[in-house]
Structures are given as structure tokens and as C-alpha cells.
């Protein structure tokens, strides 16, 4: 019996002749539709290449427009403005001192000239007068040749705090590129530092101290360096200075990108002072009583296993707790602090 060569029909037009199979999708095509299929694949590859170029451009822009770089630029501009203002004030004061000295000399010259003219017109002078006028003229010439001694007094107190940049990559979450799963190294005693800053605030002492350097226009938001996904972590803070506005202590999901305006950041949870709770980024009803004052110490406890956070105020022995919905605030978590007044200063205690 003769064998019949069964050919798969073209997936596009059902023709049974001139069939070839695509090694990728394993579909059979006639010659015409195979060429069309290859053209479609070429278009997809070109589109993918364009997406790659777009991603590359976005990546370059992401790093060239890093918020910390913008913060450094703003600090530089503020420093330049402050220095220019101080220099102009010093120049104005110097001109005032020089003008005062010049006016005094001009007045003395005029008095001498008037006296000489009057004496000559009246022919009323002797050797004694000539000697006196010669001495006065010599003193005026010496005063002009030797201007008054004016000194610059340097204020050793810094007008603009110095800044530095620190890499806190050792405590960041690491992402598995192959399956997009995040893993975090757990530590019961993390080396917490102040990290990313949105707004005007300056770190010092190896990022253990944060100071607000803006007036009450917007709250500077400071994110911690730690990433917490399991275990319980106690973070101790000392309030070195606080103004009339409260300070916020809390957490947010480290998976949520830092933004300039975090009012819509639904993963933020915590407290303004101890009285006004923030859940899913929204402030709950509460009174405006302020317990935390300058010199106080507070402890923020992050309990990843029980999905809750606590804030303890040691001076009043008050403590508040807040359960966290990980669907709104997925792990890992990172700390969030907001300062409300210029000069507010917080220290991380070791």
C-alpha cells in the first residue's frame, strides 16, 4: 500500500501545498503567509528595540535627575545666595565706614582752606599760624596715605551646614532579576541611618542626625536606610530640638518609590506626635496635644511578624500601637520621619 504524505494545511489559508513550519511557534504556513509571518516578527523585534531604547533613555534620566542630586544643587544655590547676601552686607558696611572717614577728611580740608583764605584776605597771620597750618596739612596727607584700619571678623559658626553623601546599599533590599522576588537580610540590630530626603533637611554625623533647614512651608520627609521584612526591630531616637509643630514617626513600604509629594502615598502609617494616627496615608481624627518635646527619647518598634508598629515615649511612658495591612503596605518596610519646623533636629541612638 502506498503511503500518503499528510501535510499540515497553512494556518492562515488552509492550503496544503508549499508548506513550511515556523520553528518558533510550530505553526505551518504556505510560502506567502510564512513570509508575512516573518515580517510580523520583524516588526515585533523592531518594536522591542524601540522599547529598549526608551527604557535606556529613562534609565539615564532617572540617574541624572536623582532627587539627592537635586537636593545637592538646591543646597549649593542656597549656600551661594547666603554667601552673596553676607558679602553684599559686608561691602555696604565697608562703604559706609570709608564714606564716614572721607567726609571727616573733607570737612577738615574745608576748615583749613577757609581759615587760610580768611587770614590771607585780612593779612592776619604769623610764623606761628603758618607752622600750625603746615602741621595740619601734613596730618591730613598722612591720613589719606594711611587709610583707617578695617578688619574682617570671621564667624566660626557655619552659616551653611556642610553636606556629605553616603551609600547605604548594604541594608537595601536586593531584587532577583530572574523571577522578580525581593529578599532582605534580616538583622535584629540594624545600623539604621537617615537616607533619602524629600524637602530641605541636612544630615550630619554619618547620617545619624537630621536637621530641618526650611521654614514651615512643607514638611521635609526623611526615609531610613533599613529594609525590614521579618523579625522585630527597635529604633531609638532622641529629639535634640523641636519647634511648635509635631514630628511624624512611622513606616512605609520600601517597594513604593520616593516621591516629591507623598500626600497620596497610601502605604504610609504612623503618628504625628502620639495623638494623630496616620493610616494608609490619611490622618485620622485626634487632638492636637503635643507630648514630645526637646530632649525626649522615643522608640519606634517595627514588628514584621505580627504586622504592627509601636511608638513609645519614654518620658511619659505612653505607647501607641498600629496594625498594618500588608496589602496596603507590603513588606519590606522602611522608616519615615517628617519634621514640622525649621531647626527641628533628631538623632538616631546606637
CSV table of C-alpha atoms in Angstrom, one decimal:
chain,number,residue,atom,x,y,z
A,1,UNK,CA,0.0,0.0,0.0
A,2,UNK,CA,1.4,3.4,-0.9
A,3,UNK,CA,1.9,5.8,1.9
A,4,UNK,CA,0.2,9.1,1.8
A,5,UNK,CA,2.3,12.1,2.7
A,6,UNK,CA,-0.1,14.1,5.0
A,7,UNK,CA,0.8,17.8,5.0
A,8,UNK,CA,-0.5,20.2,7.6
A,9,UNK,CA,-2.5,22.9,6.0
A,10,UNK,CA,-1.5,26.6,6.2
A,11,UNK,CA,-2.8,28.0,9.5
A,12,UNK,CA,-3.8,31.2,7.6
A,13,UNK,CA,-5.4,30.0,4.4
A,14,UNK,CA,-5.6,26.2,4.8
A,15,UNK,CA,-3.6,25.5,1.6
A,16,UNK,CA,-1.9,22.2,1.7
A,17,UNK,CA,0.9,22.9,-0.8
A,18,UNK,CA,4.3,24.6,-0.4
A,19,UNK,CA,4.1,24.3,3.4
A,20,UNK,CA,6.8,25.2,5.8
A,21,UNK,CA,6.8,25.2,9.6
A,22,UNK,CA,8.0,28.0,11.9
A,23,UNK,CA,10.5,26.7,14.5
A,24,UNK,CA,9.3,29.2,17.0
A,25,UNK,CA,5.5,28.9,17.1
A,26,UNK,CA,5.4,25.5,15.4
A,27,UNK,CA,2.7,26.6,13.1
A,28,UNK,CA,2.5,25.6,9.4
A,29,UNK,CA,2.4,28.3,6.7
A,30,UNK,CA,2.3,28.4,3.0
A,31,UNK,CA,5.2,30.3,1.4
A,32,UNK,CA,3.3,33.6,1.1
A,33,UNK,CA,2.0,33.5,4.7
A,34,UNK,CA,5.3,32.4,6.0
A,35,UNK,CA,6.9,35.5,4.6
A,36,UNK,CA,4.1,37.5,6.1
A,37,UNK,CA,4.7,35.8,9.4
A,38,UNK,CA,8.4,36.6,9.3
A,39,UNK,CA,7.6,40.3,8.5
A,40,UNK,CA,5.3,40.4,11.6
A,41,UNK,CA,8.1,39.0,13.7
A,42,UNK,CA,10.5,41.6,12.3
A,43,UNK,CA,8.0,44.4,13.3
A,44,UNK,CA,7.8,42.9,16.8
A,45,UNK,CA,11.6,42.9,17.1
A,46,UNK,CA,11.8,46.5,15.9
A,47,UNK,CA,9.2,47.5,18.5
A,48,UNK,CA,11.1,45.7,21.2
A,49,UNK,CA,14.2,47.5,20.2
A,50,UNK,CA,12.4,50.9,20.4
A,51,UNK,CA,11.2,50.0,23.9
A,52,UNK,CA,14.7,49.1,24.9
A,53,UNK,CA,16.0,52.5,23.7
A,54,UNK,CA,13.1,54.2,25.6
A,55,UNK,CA,14.0,52.3,28.7
A,56,UNK,CA,17.7,53.2,28.3
A,57,UNK,CA,16.8,56.9,28.0
A,58,UNK,CA,14.5,56.7,31.1
A,59,UNK,CA,17.3,54.9,33.0
A,60,UNK,CA,19.8,57.7,32.1
A,61,UNK,CA,17.3,60.4,33.1
A,62,UNK,CA,16.5,58.5,36.3
A,63,UNK,CA,20.1,58.7,37.5
A,64,UNK,CA,20.9,62.2,36.1
A,65,UNK,CA,17.8,63.6,37.8
A,66,UNK,CA,18.2,61.8,41.1
A,67,UNK,CA,16.4,63.6,43.9
A,68,UNK,CA,19.6,63.7,46.0
A,69,UNK,CA,21.4,65.4,43.2
A,70,UNK,CA,18.6,67.9,43.0
A,71,UNK,CA,18.9,68.4,46.8
A,72,UNK,CA,22.7,69.0,46.4
A,73,UNK,CA,22.0,71.6,43.7
A,74,UNK,CA,19.5,73.3,45.9
A,75,UNK,CA,21.9,73.3,48.8
A,76,UNK,CA,24.6,74.8,46.6
A,77,UNK,CA,22.2,77.5,45.4
A,78,UNK,CA,21.1,78.3,49.0
A,79,UNK,CA,24.8,78.5,50.0
A,80,UNK,CA,25.7,80.8,47.1
A,81,UNK,CA,22.7,83.0,47.9
A,82,UNK,CA,23.6,83.2,51.6
A,83,UNK,CA,27.3,84.0,50.8
A,84,UNK,CA,26.3,86.7,48.3
A,85,UNK,CA,23.9,88.3,50.8
A,86,UNK,CA,26.6,88.3,53.5
A,87,UNK,CA,29.2,89.7,51.1
A,88,UNK,CA,26.9,92.4,49.9
A,89,UNK,CA,26.1,93.3,53.6
A,90,UNK,CA,29.8,93.5,54.4
A,91,UNK,CA,30.5,95.7,51.3
A,92,UNK,CA,27.7,98.1,52.3
A,93,UNK,CA,29.1,98.4,55.8
A,94,UNK,CA,32.6,98.9,54.4
A,95,UNK,CA,31.5,101.6,52.0
A,96,UNK,CA,29.7,103.3,55.0
A,97,UNK,CA,32.9,103.3,57.1
A,98,UNK,CA,35.0,104.6,54.2
A,99,UNK,CA,32.5,107.3,53.4
A,100,UNK,CA,32.4,108.4,57.0
A,101,UNK,CA,36.2,108.7,57.1
A,102,UNK,CA,36.2,110.5,53.7
A,103,UNK,CA,33.6,113.0,54.9
A,104,UNK,CA,35.6,113.7,58.1
A,105,UNK,CA,38.8,114.4,56.0
A,106,UNK,CA,36.9,116.6,53.5
A,107,UNK,CA,35.4,118.6,56.4
A,108,UNK,CA,38.9,119.1,57.9
A,109,UNK,CA,40.3,120.2,54.5
A,110,UNK,CA,37.5,122.7,54.1
A,111,UNK,CA,38.0,124.2,57.5
A,112,UNK,CA,41.7,124.6,56.8
A,113,UNK,CA,41.0,126.2,53.4
A,114,UNK,CA,38.5,128.6,55.0
A,115,UNK,CA,40.9,129.6,57.7
A,116,UNK,CA,43.8,130.2,55.2
A,117,UNK,CA,41.6,132.3,52.9
A,118,UNK,CA,40.3,134.4,55.8
A,119,UNK,CA,43.8,135.0,57.1
A,120,UNK,CA,45.1,136.0,53.7
A,121,UNK,CA,42.3,138.3,53.0
A,122,UNK,CA,42.8,140.1,56.3
A,123,UNK,CA,46.6,139.8,56.1
A,124,UNK,CA,46.4,138.4,59.6
A,125,UNK,CA,48.9,135.6,60.1
A,126,UNK,CA,52.4,135.0,61.6
A,127,UNK,CA,55.0,132.3,61.5
A,128,UNK,CA,53.1,130.5,64.3
A,129,UNK,CA,50.0,130.3,62.1
A,130,UNK,CA,52.0,129.0,59.1
A,131,UNK,CA,53.6,126.3,61.2
A,132,UNK,CA,50.2,125.3,62.5
A,133,UNK,CA,48.6,125.1,59.1
A,134,UNK,CA,51.6,123.2,57.7
A,135,UNK,CA,51.2,120.6,60.5
A,136,UNK,CA,47.5,120.3,59.9
A,137,UNK,CA,48.1,119.7,56.2
A,138,UNK,CA,50.8,117.2,56.9
A,139,UNK,CA,48.4,115.3,59.2
A,140,UNK,CA,45.7,115.3,56.5
A,141,UNK,CA,48.1,114.0,53.9
A,142,UNK,CA,49.2,111.2,56.3
A,143,UNK,CA,45.6,110.3,56.9
A,144,UNK,CA,44.9,110.0,53.2
A,145,UNK,CA,48.0,107.9,52.6
A,146,UNK,CA,47.3,105.6,55.5
A,147,UNK,CA,43.5,104.8,55.4
A,148,UNK,CA,41.8,103.6,58.6
A,149,UNK,CA,42.5,100.1,59.7
A,150,UNK,CA,39.4,98.0,59.0
A,151,UNK,CA,39.4,94.3,59.9
A,152,UNK,CA,37.2,91.4,58.8
A,153,UNK,CA,35.9,89.3,61.7
A,154,UNK,CA,35.3,85.7,60.8
A,155,UNK,CA,32.4,84.0,62.5
A,156,UNK,CA,33.5,80.4,63.2
A,157,UNK,CA,29.8,79.3,63.3
A,158,UNK,CA,28.9,77.8,60.0
A,159,UNK,CA,26.3,79.8,58.1
A,160,UNK,CA,25.5,76.8,55.9
A,161,UNK,CA,25.9,73.3,57.3
A,162,UNK,CA,28.3,71.1,55.3
A,163,UNK,CA,26.8,68.1,53.5
A,164,UNK,CA,28.1,64.7,52.5
A,165,UNK,CA,26.8,61.8,50.6
A,166,UNK,CA,26.8,58.2,51.9
A,167,UNK,CA,25.9,55.0,50.3
A,168,UNK,CA,23.6,52.8,52.3
A,169,UNK,CA,23.4,49.9,49.8
A,170,UNK,CA,24.4,47.3,52.4
A,171,UNK,CA,20.9,47.3,54.0
A,172,UNK,CA,18.8,47.7,50.9
A,173,UNK,CA,16.5,45.0,49.6
A,174,UNK,CA,18.1,43.0,46.7
A,175,UNK,CA,15.9,42.0,43.8
A,176,UNK,CA,16.2,38.7,42.0
A,177,UNK,CA,16.2,39.8,38.4
A,178,UNK,CA,15.1,36.4,37.0
A,179,UNK,CA,11.9,36.0,39.0
A,180,UNK,CA,11.3,39.5,40.4
A,181,UNK,CA,11.2,38.3,44.0
A,182,UNK,CA,12.7,40.6,46.7
A,183,UNK,CA,14.8,39.2,49.6
A,184,UNK,CA,16.1,41.1,52.6
A,185,UNK,CA,18.8,40.2,55.0
A,186,UNK,CA,17.3,40.3,58.5
A,187,UNK,CA,19.1,41.9,61.4
A,188,UNK,CA,17.8,42.2,65.0
A,189,UNK,CA,20.1,45.3,65.5
A,190,UNK,CA,20.2,47.1,62.1
A,191,UNK,CA,22.6,50.0,61.6
A,192,UNK,CA,19.8,52.5,60.8
A,193,UNK,CA,20.7,55.8,59.2
A,194,UNK,CA,18.8,58.7,57.6
A,195,UNK,CA,18.9,58.1,53.9
A,196,UNK,CA,16.7,59.6,51.2
A,197,UNK,CA,15.3,63.1,51.9
A,198,UNK,CA,12.4,64.9,50.2
A,199,UNK,CA,12.5,68.6,51.1
A,200,UNK,CA,15.0,70.8,52.9
A,201,UNK,CA,16.9,68.9,55.6
A,202,UNK,CA,20.5,68.2,56.2
A,203,UNK,CA,22.2,65.0,57.6
A,204,UNK,CA,25.3,65.1,59.8
A,205,UNK,CA,27.4,62.7,61.9
A,206,UNK,CA,27.4,59.9,59.4
A,207,UNK,CA,23.7,60.3,58.7
A,208,UNK,CA,22.7,59.7,62.3
A,209,UNK,CA,21.4,63.3,62.8
A,210,UNK,CA,18.9,65.1,60.6
A,211,UNK,CA,18.1,68.8,60.8
A,212,UNK,CA,15.3,70.7,59.1
A,213,UNK,CA,16.6,73.9,57.5
A,214,UNK,CA,13.4,75.4,56.0
A,215,UNK,CA,10.6,77.5,57.3
A,216,UNK,CA,7.1,76.0,57.7
A,217,UNK,CA,6.1,75.7,54.1
A,218,UNK,CA,6.2,71.9,53.6
A,219,UNK,CA,7.2,69.0,55.8
A,220,UNK,CA,10.7,67.6,54.9
A,221,UNK,CA,10.3,63.8,54.6
A,222,UNK,CA,13.2,61.6,55.6
A,223,UNK,CA,13.4,57.9,54.8
A,224,UNK,CA,15.5,55.4,56.7
A,225,UNK,CA,18.2,53.2,55.2
A,226,UNK,CA,16.9,49.9,56.7
A,227,UNK,CA,14.6,47.5,55.0
A,228,UNK,CA,12.6,45.3,57.4
A,229,UNK,CA,10.7,42.2,56.2
A,230,UNK,CA,10.9,39.8,59.3
A,231,UNK,CA,11.6,39.9,63.0
A,232,UNK,CA,11.2,42.8,65.5
A,233,UNK,CA,13.3,45.9,65.3
A,234,UNK,CA,13.7,48.6,67.9
A,235,UNK,CA,14.9,52.0,66.7
A,236,UNK,CA,15.7,54.6,69.3
A,237,UNK,CA,15.6,58.4,68.6
A,238,UNK,CA,16.5,61.5,70.6
A,239,UNK,CA,14.7,64.8,70.0
A,240,UNK,CA,17.5,67.3,70.1
A,241,UNK,CA,15.2,70.2,69.1
A,242,UNK,CA,11.6,70.5,68.2
A,243,UNK,CA,9.5,73.6,67.4
A,244,UNK,CA,5.8,74.3,67.8
A,245,UNK,CA,4.8,71.7,65.2
A,246,UNK,CA,4.7,68.0,65.9
A,247,UNK,CA,7.0,65.4,64.4
A,248,UNK,CA,5.9,62.3,62.5
A,249,UNK,CA,7.2,58.8,63.1
A,250,UNK,CA,6.1,55.9,61.0
A,251,UNK,CA,6.8,53.5,58.2
A,252,UNK,CA,6.1,53.0,54.5
A,253,UNK,CA,6.6,50.2,52.0
A,254,UNK,CA,10.1,50.2,50.6
A,255,UNK,CA,8.6,48.9,47.3
A,256,UNK,CA,6.9,52.3,46.9
A,257,UNK,CA,9.1,54.8,45.1
A,258,UNK,CA,10.1,58.0,46.9
A,259,UNK,CA,8.1,61.0,45.5
A,260,UNK,CA,8.2,64.7,46.0
A,261,UNK,CA,4.6,64.8,47.2
A,262,UNK,CA,3.7,61.9,49.4
A,263,UNK,CA,0.2,63.0,50.3
A,264,UNK,CA,-1.2,60.2,48.2
A,265,UNK,CA,1.2,57.6,49.4
A,266,UNK,CA,-1.2,55.1,50.8
A,267,UNK,CA,1.4,52.9,52.4
A,268,UNK,CA,2.5,55.5,55.0
A,269,UNK,CA,1.5,54.6,58.6
A,270,UNK,CA,2.4,56.2,61.9
A,271,UNK,CA,1.7,59.1,64.2
A,272,UNK,CA,2.1,62.8,64.4
A,273,UNK,CA,3.4,63.1,68.0
A,274,UNK,CA,1.4,60.4,69.9
A,275,UNK,CA,-2.1,61.7,69.2
A,276,UNK,CA,-2.8,61.9,65.5
A,277,UNK,CA,-2.7,58.5,63.7
A,278,UNK,CA,-1.9,58.1,60.0
A,279,UNK,CA,-3.4,55.0,58.3
A,280,UNK,CA,-3.0,54.4,54.6
A,281,UNK,CA,-1.6,57.9,54.2
A,282,UNK,CA,-4.6,59.6,55.7
A,283,UNK,CA,-4.6,61.4,59.1
A,284,UNK,CA,-7.3,60.1,61.5
A,285,UNK,CA,-9.2,62.3,63.9
A,286,UNK,CA,-7.3,63.2,67.0
A,287,UNK,CA,-6.4,66.0,69.3
A,288,UNK,CA,-3.6,68.5,68.9
A,289,UNK,CA,-1.9,67.8,72.2
A,290,UNK,CA,1.9,67.6,71.9
A,291,UNK,CA,3.7,65.3,74.3
A,292,UNK,CA,7.1,65.1,72.6
A,293,UNK,CA,9.5,67.9,73.5
A,294,UNK,CA,13.1,68.8,73.2
A,295,UNK,CA,15.4,66.3,74.9
A,296,UNK,CA,12.9,63.5,74.9
A,297,UNK,CA,13.6,59.9,73.6
A,298,UNK,CA,11.2,57.7,71.7
A,299,UNK,CA,11.4,54.2,70.4
A,300,UNK,CA,9.8,53.0,67.1
A,301,UNK,CA,9.3,49.3,67.2
A,302,UNK,CA,8.7,47.5,63.9
A,303,UNK,CA,7.2,44.1,64.3
A,304,UNK,CA,7.2,42.5,60.9
A,305,UNK,CA,6.0,39.1,62.1
A,306,UNK,CA,2.9,40.4,63.9
A,307,UNK,CA,2.4,43.1,61.2
A,308,UNK,CA,2.3,46.1,63.6
A,309,UNK,CA,4.3,49.1,64.7
A,310,UNK,CA,4.6,50.8,68.1
A,311,UNK,CA,5.8,54.2,69.3
A,312,UNK,CA,6.9,54.6,72.9
A,313,UNK,CA,7.6,57.9,74.6
A,314,UNK,CA,9.9,57.2,77.5
A,315,UNK,CA,9.4,60.5,79.4
A,316,UNK,CA,5.6,60.0,79.8
A,317,UNK,CA,5.7,56.2,79.4
A,318,UNK,CA,3.0,56.5,76.7
A,319,UNK,CA,2.8,53.9,74.0
A,320,UNK,CA,0.7,53.7,70.8
A,321,UNK,CA,0.3,50.7,68.5
A,322,UNK,CA,-0.9,50.3,65.0
A,323,UNK,CA,-1.8,47.2,63.0
A,324,UNK,CA,-0.6,47.2,59.4
A,325,UNK,CA,-2.5,45.8,56.4
A,326,UNK,CA,0.3,44.4,54.2
A,327,UNK,CA,-1.9,44.7,51.2
A,328,UNK,CA,-1.8,48.5,51.6
A,329,UNK,CA,1.7,48.5,52.9
A,330,UNK,CA,3.6,45.4,51.6
A,331,UNK,CA,6.9,44.2,53.1
A,332,UNK,CA,9.7,45.1,53.4
A,333,UNK,CA,9.1,48.3,55.4
A,334,UNK,CA,11.3,51.4,55.9
A,335,UNK,CA,11.1,54.2,58.4
A,336,UNK,CA,9.6,57.6,57.6
A,337,UNK,CA,10.1,60.8,59.7
A,338,UNK,CA,8.6,64.2,58.9
A,339,UNK,CA,9.9,67.4,60.5
A,340,UNK,CA,7.5,70.3,61.1
A,341,UNK,CA,9.6,73.3,62.0
A,342,UNK,CA,12.9,74.9,61.0
A,343,UNK,CA,15.6,73.8,63.3
A,344,UNK,CA,13.9,70.5,64.2
A,345,UNK,CA,16.7,68.0,64.9
A,346,UNK,CA,16.6,64.2,65.6
A,347,UNK,CA,19.4,61.8,66.4
A,348,UNK,CA,19.4,58.1,65.9
A,349,UNK,CA,20.7,56.5,69.1
A,350,UNK,CA,23.1,53.5,68.8
